[in-house]
Structures are given as C-alpha cells and as structure tokens.
C-alpha cells in the first residue's frame, strides 16, 4: 500500500474539503479507488496505484484553491475535477493543470451579487470567444450553459456601458405541440418558446429589474422571424436554439448586425425539431463561416454539462446509443456496397 500526505492549514478548511458526512471525499474515493483519511491537520491518501494517488492529491489541492477563491465546493464540482483527471493519463503536471483550469472565472454578478462563473474548460473557451469576436457560434448538448452564459456576458457588457441593448431571440418551432393549439394571441402563443430566455434574464438581473428593462426596450425578447428588415446597433444579440433555424433564416439574422454589436448563435444539433423535409442551418452556417475573421465556433461536449451530473450521464448514454446506431448503419451500407 502506498500513500501521500497533504497538510491543511485549518480545521474549518478540512471540514469543507470532506463535506457533510464526508460526501465530497467519498466521491473521490469511489472514482479513483483510493482511501482518504484525516488525522489532526493532515490528509492521507492511500492506494495501490501511484497515478491515482497523485490524481487524488491534485484534486484535493484544487479544492483548496477553489475555497481560497470563495467558491463553494459541491459534488458536481468534484466530478468535473475527476473528469479532467481522466483526461490526464496519469501525467502529474497535466492532471494538476487540468483540474485547476476547471476553477471558474467570474463572468458577472447576478442580482444577489453572487458571481456567475464558468465551470469547465469548454465554458472558459466560450467566454473567451465571446470577448474576442463579433460573432460566436456555440454548439453543444443540453445543460452546458450555452444560453445562460451568453445572457450573463451580455449583462456584464451592458453594466459596463459597452452595449445599449440586449436582444434575445429563438425560432418558434414546436417540439410536439402545435402553435395553433396554444391559447391566446400571437405573443402569448410564442411566449412558451421564449421562457428559457426569461428564466436566464430573471436569474441574472432579478425579476423586477429584468421586467423594467424589457418595458424600456433595453431588453427585447422576440421570435427570430421578427428580426427581418432591422439593423441592430450597439447591441448584444443572442439567437438561442439555432439548430431549429434554416440556413437562410440564420443568414438573415447574421446580416442584422450593426455598428458596435455582437451576436451569439447557440444550439444543440442533437435536438432538432424541424420537419424531416427541412434542413437545420446551424452546422452549415458554422462550416461556411469557419474561415471568416472575427467569427469563432465553440463546440461544447458532455464534459461541459453543468446542470447536474444526471444530465451529463443522460447525454453520455444517448451519445453511446447514437454512436452504435451510426456504426450499424455504416456496416449495412458497406454490406450493400459489397453485394453490388
């Protein structure tokens, strides 16, 4: 049995590292197959594999660093550290570096003055792309913070007087229910499709301020079709659920950008609600614009899912099943080709 020791400065930090009923440390023990014990001001990591012991030590040190930055430790955060460790291939410096990269930078403060932070390396790359480009295309699965971080960054730009308006839009495409079956006038019919945008605005600005900013026209939430014919200056324009827009519609939206504006297209290409006869334009748009200056494309993966661990596990399970189906299709095509 091999072991490594970590000296901790205070009993309070020790308690936070272990968590209630040792729940945080138990996650590390289960995933890495090590034993972690505490005696006085020292933590001992024991096991049979040097690489796994080093991984556990680096994760505990990353947890300490998170506490020093006033970040709250959680089971989901520990799983994100462990996911990065899985990519380290037992190389000590790589593991230490990757786990620390998960520690998030503050994008802005929410209405309760709590920092909204990136939580994965992919999310950090996303925010850097937003800062450094006029147009950012972000493609990734559910739960990766595509829309939420876009709204948070837009809020920070508005608070710093870098923009005058925030415009949020998404296609009003049905996912099961038809618009005609919903009650009310046109605005009431499309509001359910815009609800995720309202939720993000309310969380960042607070319900009262978000409502006031909407009343004053500083924040505008509208279906994508309402964009046609406009020129949008000094604005942050967020086009959510872009996988449900055709290429001509995305071209129309992109050509609305005016002086002093930025645009973000977000979408999940595994959740397209368009009819089979209608092609999604998001991936085509990203391909067409990939070599254009001042435009960035960011791809988030299941590793960037931060909604909760179960969502990440669901995304992984579906990706595995879809990969199996694709492999079967390729084999069938190969057999047909061989027969012909």
Coordinates of C-alpha atoms in Angstrom, one line a residue:
X1 CA 0.0 0.0 0.0
X2 CA 1.3 3.4 -1.0
X3 CA 0.3 6.8 0.4
X4 CA 0.8 10.6 0.2
X5 CA 0.1 13.3 2.8
X6 CA -1.4 16.8 2.5
X7 CA -1.0 19.3 5.3
X8 CA -4.1 21.5 5.8
X9 CA -3.9 24.9 7.5
X10 CA -7.2 24.9 9.5
X11 CA -9.9 22.6 10.8
X12 CA -12.5 24.7 9.0
X13 CA -10.9 24.0 5.7
X14 CA -10.6 20.3 6.5
X15 CA -14.3 20.1 7.2
X16 CA -15.2 21.9 4.0
X17 CA -12.9 19.6 2.0
X18 CA -14.6 16.5 3.4
X19 CA -18.1 17.9 3.2
X20 CA -21.1 16.9 5.2
X21 CA -20.8 13.2 6.1
X22 CA -17.6 13.1 4.1
X23 CA -19.7 13.2 0.8
X24 CA -17.1 15.1 -1.2
X25 CA -14.2 12.8 -0.3
X26 CA -16.3 9.7 -0.8
X27 CA -16.8 10.8 -4.5
X28 CA -13.0 10.9 -5.0
X29 CA -12.5 7.5 -3.2
X30 CA -15.2 5.8 -5.3
X31 CA -14.0 7.2 -8.7
X32 CA -10.2 6.7 -8.1
X33 CA -10.2 3.6 -5.8
X34 CA -8.2 5.2 -3.1
X35 CA -8.7 5.6 0.7
X36 CA -8.6 9.2 2.1
X37 CA -8.3 9.7 5.9
X38 CA -7.8 12.7 8.1
X39 CA -5.7 12.9 11.3
X40 CA -5.2 16.2 13.1
X41 CA -4.3 18.7 10.3
X42 CA -3.2 16.1 7.8
X43 CA -5.0 14.2 5.0
X44 CA -3.6 10.9 3.9
X45 CA -4.3 9.4 0.5
X46 CA -3.6 5.6 0.3
X47 CA -3.9 3.1 -2.6
X48 CA -2.0 0.7 -4.8
X49 CA -1.7 3.0 -7.9
X50 CA 0.7 5.9 -7.8
X51 CA -1.1 7.7 -10.6
X52 CA -4.5 7.5 -8.8
X53 CA -2.9 8.7 -5.6
X54 CA -1.4 11.7 -7.4
X55 CA -4.7 12.4 -9.0
X56 CA -6.5 12.4 -5.6
X57 CA -3.8 14.8 -4.2
X58 CA -4.2 17.2 -7.1
X59 CA -8.0 17.2 -6.8
X60 CA -7.8 18.0 -3.1
X61 CA -5.3 20.8 -3.8
X62 CA -7.6 22.1 -6.5
X63 CA -10.5 22.0 -3.9
X64 CA -8.4 24.1 -1.6
X65 CA -7.7 26.6 -4.3
X66 CA -11.4 26.8 -5.0
X67 CA -12.1 27.6 -1.4
X68 CA -9.4 30.3 -1.4
X69 CA -11.3 31.9 -4.3
X70 CA -14.5 31.8 -2.2
X71 CA -16.1 29.2 -4.4
X72 CA -18.4 26.7 -2.9
X73 CA -17.5 23.1 -3.2
X74 CA -20.1 20.6 -4.5
X75 CA -20.3 17.0 -5.7
X76 CA -20.7 18.2 -9.2
X77 CA -17.5 20.3 -9.0
X78 CA -15.6 17.2 -7.7
X79 CA -17.0 15.2 -10.7
X80 CA -15.8 17.9 -13.1
X81 CA -12.3 17.7 -11.5
X82 CA -12.4 13.9 -11.8
X83 CA -13.5 14.1 -15.5
X84 CA -10.5 16.3 -16.2
X85 CA -8.2 13.9 -14.3
X86 CA -9.5 11.1 -16.6
X87 CA -8.0 13.0 -19.5
X88 CA -4.6 13.5 -17.7
X89 CA -3.4 9.9 -18.5
X90 CA -1.6 9.8 -15.1
X91 CA 0.8 12.6 -16.1
X92 CA 1.2 14.5 -12.9
X93 CA 1.7 18.0 -14.3
X94 CA -1.1 17.6 -16.8
X95 CA -3.5 16.4 -14.2
X96 CA -2.7 19.3 -11.8
X97 CA -3.0 21.8 -14.6
X98 CA -6.3 20.4 -16.0
X99 CA -8.0 20.3 -12.6
X100 CA -7.1 23.9 -11.9
X101 CA -8.4 25.0 -15.2
X102 CA -11.9 23.9 -14.1
X103 CA -11.9 26.6 -11.5
X104 CA -14.2 29.2 -13.0
X105 CA -13.6 32.8 -13.8
X106 CA -16.4 35.2 -12.8
X107 CA -18.4 36.4 -15.9
X108 CA -20.6 38.8 -14.0
X109 CA -22.6 39.1 -10.7
X110 CA -26.2 38.1 -10.5
X111 CA -28.8 40.3 -8.9
X112 CA -27.9 38.8 -5.4
X113 CA -24.2 39.9 -6.0
X114 CA -23.2 36.2 -6.3
X115 CA -20.5 35.6 -9.0
X116 CA -21.7 33.7 -12.1
X117 CA -18.6 31.6 -13.0
X118 CA -17.6 29.3 -15.8
X119 CA -17.3 25.8 -14.5
X120 CA -15.4 23.9 -17.3
X121 CA -12.6 24.5 -19.7
X122 CA -15.0 24.5 -22.5
X123 CA -17.1 27.2 -20.9
X124 CA -13.9 29.2 -20.3
X125 CA -13.1 28.9 -24.0
X126 CA -16.7 30.0 -24.8
X127 CA -16.4 33.2 -22.7
X128 CA -13.0 34.0 -24.3
X129 CA -14.6 33.6 -27.7
X130 CA -17.4 36.0 -26.8
X131 CA -14.8 38.6 -25.6
X132 CA -12.6 38.4 -28.7
X133 CA -15.1 38.0 -31.6
X134 CA -18.0 39.8 -33.1
X135 CA -19.9 36.6 -33.8
X136 CA -19.7 33.4 -31.8
X137 CA -21.3 30.1 -32.7
X138 CA -21.7 27.8 -29.8
X139 CA -22.8 24.2 -30.4
X140 CA -23.3 21.7 -27.5
X141 CA -25.7 19.4 -25.7
X142 CA -28.3 20.4 -23.1
X143 CA -27.0 21.6 -19.8
X144 CA -23.7 23.1 -20.9
X145 CA -24.7 26.7 -20.1
X146 CA -24.8 28.0 -23.7
X147 CA -27.7 30.4 -23.2
X148 CA -27.1 31.2 -19.6
X149 CA -23.5 32.3 -20.0
X150 CA -24.4 34.3 -23.1
X151 CA -27.0 36.2 -21.1
X152 CA -24.5 36.6 -18.2
X153 CA -21.9 38.0 -20.6
X154 CA -24.4 40.3 -22.2
X155 CA -25.4 41.6 -18.7
X156 CA -21.7 42.4 -18.0
X157 CA -21.3 44.3 -21.3
X158 CA -24.5 46.3 -20.5
X159 CA -23.4 47.1 -17.0
X160 CA -20.0 48.3 -18.4
X161 CA -21.8 50.5 -21.0
X162 CA -20.3 48.5 -23.9
X163 CA -23.8 48.0 -25.4
X164 CA -27.1 49.7 -25.1
X165 CA -29.5 46.8 -25.7
X166 CA -29.7 43.1 -25.2
X167 CA -31.8 41.2 -27.8
X168 CA -32.7 37.6 -27.3
X169 CA -34.4 35.5 -29.9
X170 CA -35.2 32.0 -30.9
X171 CA -37.2 30.2 -33.6
X172 CA -40.8 29.5 -32.6
X173 CA -40.6 25.8 -33.6
X174 CA -42.9 23.3 -32.0
X175 CA -41.5 20.2 -30.2
X176 CA -44.6 18.2 -30.1
X177 CA -47.4 20.8 -29.6
X178 CA -48.6 23.0 -32.5
X179 CA -48.7 26.7 -32.0
X180 CA -52.3 26.8 -33.1
X181 CA -53.3 24.6 -30.2
X182 CA -51.9 27.0 -27.6
X183 CA -54.3 29.7 -26.2
X184 CA -54.0 33.4 -26.7
X185 CA -52.8 35.9 -29.3
X186 CA -49.5 35.6 -31.2
X187 CA -47.3 36.9 -28.3
X188 CA -49.0 34.6 -25.9
X189 CA -48.5 31.7 -28.3
X190 CA -44.8 32.3 -28.7
X191 CA -44.0 33.1 -25.0
X192 CA -43.7 29.4 -24.0
X193 CA -40.8 29.1 -26.5
X194 CA -39.1 32.2 -25.1
X195 CA -39.5 31.1 -21.4
X196 CA -35.9 29.8 -21.1
X197 CA -34.6 33.2 -22.1
X198 CA -36.9 34.9 -19.5
X199 CA -35.6 32.5 -16.9
X200 CA -32.0 33.4 -17.6
X201 CA -32.7 37.1 -17.6
X202 CA -34.5 36.8 -14.3
X203 CA -31.7 34.9 -12.7
X204 CA -29.0 37.4 -13.8
X205 CA -30.9 40.7 -13.5
X206 CA -33.6 39.8 -11.0
X207 CA -37.2 39.6 -12.0
X208 CA -38.0 43.2 -11.1
X209 CA -35.1 44.8 -13.0
X210 CA -35.5 42.4 -15.9
X211 CA -39.2 43.4 -16.3
X212 CA -38.3 47.1 -16.1
X213 CA -35.5 46.7 -18.7
X214 CA -38.0 45.0 -21.0
X215 CA -40.6 47.7 -20.5
X216 CA -38.0 50.3 -21.5
X217 CA -37.0 48.3 -24.6
X218 CA -33.4 47.8 -23.3
X219 CA -34.0 44.1 -23.2
X220 CA -36.0 42.7 -26.1
X221 CA -37.2 39.0 -26.3
X222 CA -38.8 38.1 -29.6
X223 CA -39.2 35.2 -32.1
X224 CA -36.5 35.1 -34.7
X225 CA -38.9 36.0 -37.5
X226 CA -39.2 39.5 -36.0
X227 CA -35.6 40.2 -36.9
X228 CA -36.2 40.6 -40.6
X229 CA -35.6 44.1 -42.0
X230 CA -33.9 45.5 -38.9
X231 CA -30.4 46.9 -38.3
X232 CA -29.2 46.3 -34.7
X233 CA -26.6 48.7 -33.5
X234 CA -24.8 48.7 -30.1
X235 CA -26.5 45.5 -29.1
X236 CA -25.7 42.0 -27.9
X237 CA -27.9 39.7 -30.0
X238 CA -28.4 36.1 -28.7
X239 CA -30.0 33.7 -31.1
X240 CA -30.9 30.6 -29.0
X241 CA -31.9 27.2 -30.3
X242 CA -30.3 28.0 -33.6
X243 CA -30.5 24.3 -34.7
X244 CA -34.2 25.0 -35.4
X245 CA -33.5 27.7 -37.9
X246 CA -32.8 27.1 -41.6
X247 CA -29.6 28.4 -43.3
X248 CA -31.5 31.3 -45.0
X249 CA -33.0 32.4 -41.7
X250 CA -29.6 32.4 -39.9
X251 CA -28.1 34.4 -42.8
X252 CA -31.0 36.9 -42.3
X253 CA -30.2 37.1 -38.6
X254 CA -26.4 37.5 -39.0
X255 CA -26.9 40.3 -41.5
X256 CA -28.8 42.3 -38.9
X257 CA -25.6 43.1 -37.0
X258 CA -24.9 46.8 -36.9
X259 CA -22.2 49.1 -35.6
X260 CA -21.0 48.2 -32.1
X261 CA -22.9 44.9 -31.9
X262 CA -22.1 41.3 -31.2
X263 CA -24.1 38.2 -32.0
X264 CA -24.2 34.7 -30.4
X265 CA -25.8 31.7 -32.1
X266 CA -26.4 28.8 -29.7
X267 CA -27.8 25.4 -30.4
X268 CA -27.8 21.6 -29.8
X269 CA -27.7 19.7 -33.1
X270 CA -28.9 16.5 -31.4
X271 CA -32.3 18.2 -30.6
X272 CA -33.6 19.5 -34.0
X273 CA -37.4 20.0 -34.1
X274 CA -37.6 20.9 -37.7
X275 CA -39.6 18.7 -40.0
X276 CA -37.7 16.0 -41.9
X277 CA -38.1 17.9 -45.1
X278 CA -36.4 21.0 -43.6
X279 CA -32.6 21.1 -43.0
X280 CA -31.1 22.7 -39.9
X281 CA -28.8 25.5 -40.8
X282 CA -26.6 25.7 -37.7
X283 CA -23.8 23.3 -38.7
X284 CA -23.8 24.5 -42.3
X285 CA -23.6 28.1 -41.0
X286 CA -20.6 27.2 -38.8
X287 CA -18.9 25.5 -41.8
X288 CA -19.4 28.4 -44.1
X289 CA -18.1 30.9 -41.7
X290 CA -15.2 28.9 -40.2
X291 CA -12.5 30.9 -42.0
X292 CA -14.1 34.3 -41.6
X293 CA -12.1 36.7 -39.3
X294 CA -13.8 37.8 -36.1
X295 CA -16.1 34.7 -36.0
X296 CA -15.5 31.9 -33.6
X297 CA -17.1 28.4 -33.3
X298 CA -17.1 26.7 -30.0
X299 CA -18.1 23.1 -29.5
X300 CA -19.1 22.0 -26.0
X301 CA -19.5 18.3 -25.1
X302 CA -20.9 16.2 -22.4
X303 CA -17.8 17.1 -20.4
X304 CA -19.2 20.6 -20.2
X305 CA -22.6 19.7 -18.8
X306 CA -23.0 21.6 -15.6
X307 CA -26.8 21.4 -15.0
X308 CA -26.3 18.3 -12.8
X309 CA -24.5 15.0 -13.0
X310 CA -27.5 13.1 -14.1
X311 CA -27.9 15.3 -17.2
X312 CA -24.3 14.6 -18.1
X313 CA -24.9 10.8 -17.6
X314 CA -28.1 11.0 -19.8
X315 CA -26.2 12.9 -22.6
X316 CA -23.4 10.3 -22.5
X317 CA -25.9 7.4 -22.6
X318 CA -27.6 8.9 -25.7
X319 CA -24.3 9.6 -27.4
X320 CA -23.2 6.0 -26.9
X321 CA -26.5 4.7 -28.3
X322 CA -26.4 7.1 -31.3
X323 CA -22.8 6.0 -32.0
X324 CA -23.9 2.3 -32.0
X325 CA -26.7 3.2 -34.4
X326 CA -24.4 5.0 -36.7
X327 CA -21.9 2.1 -36.7
X328 CA -24.7 -0.3 -37.6
X329 CA -25.8 2.0 -40.5
X330 CA -22.3 2.1 -41.8
X331 CA -21.9 -1.7 -41.7
X332 CA -25.2 -2.1 -43.5
X333 CA -24.1 0.3 -46.2
X334 CA -20.8 -1.5 -46.5
X335 CA -22.5 -4.8 -47.0
X336 CA -24.8 -3.4 -49.6
X337 CA -21.9 -1.9 -51.4
X338 CA -20.0 -5.2 -51.3
X339 CA -23.0 -7.0 -52.8
X340 CA -23.4 -4.5 -55.6

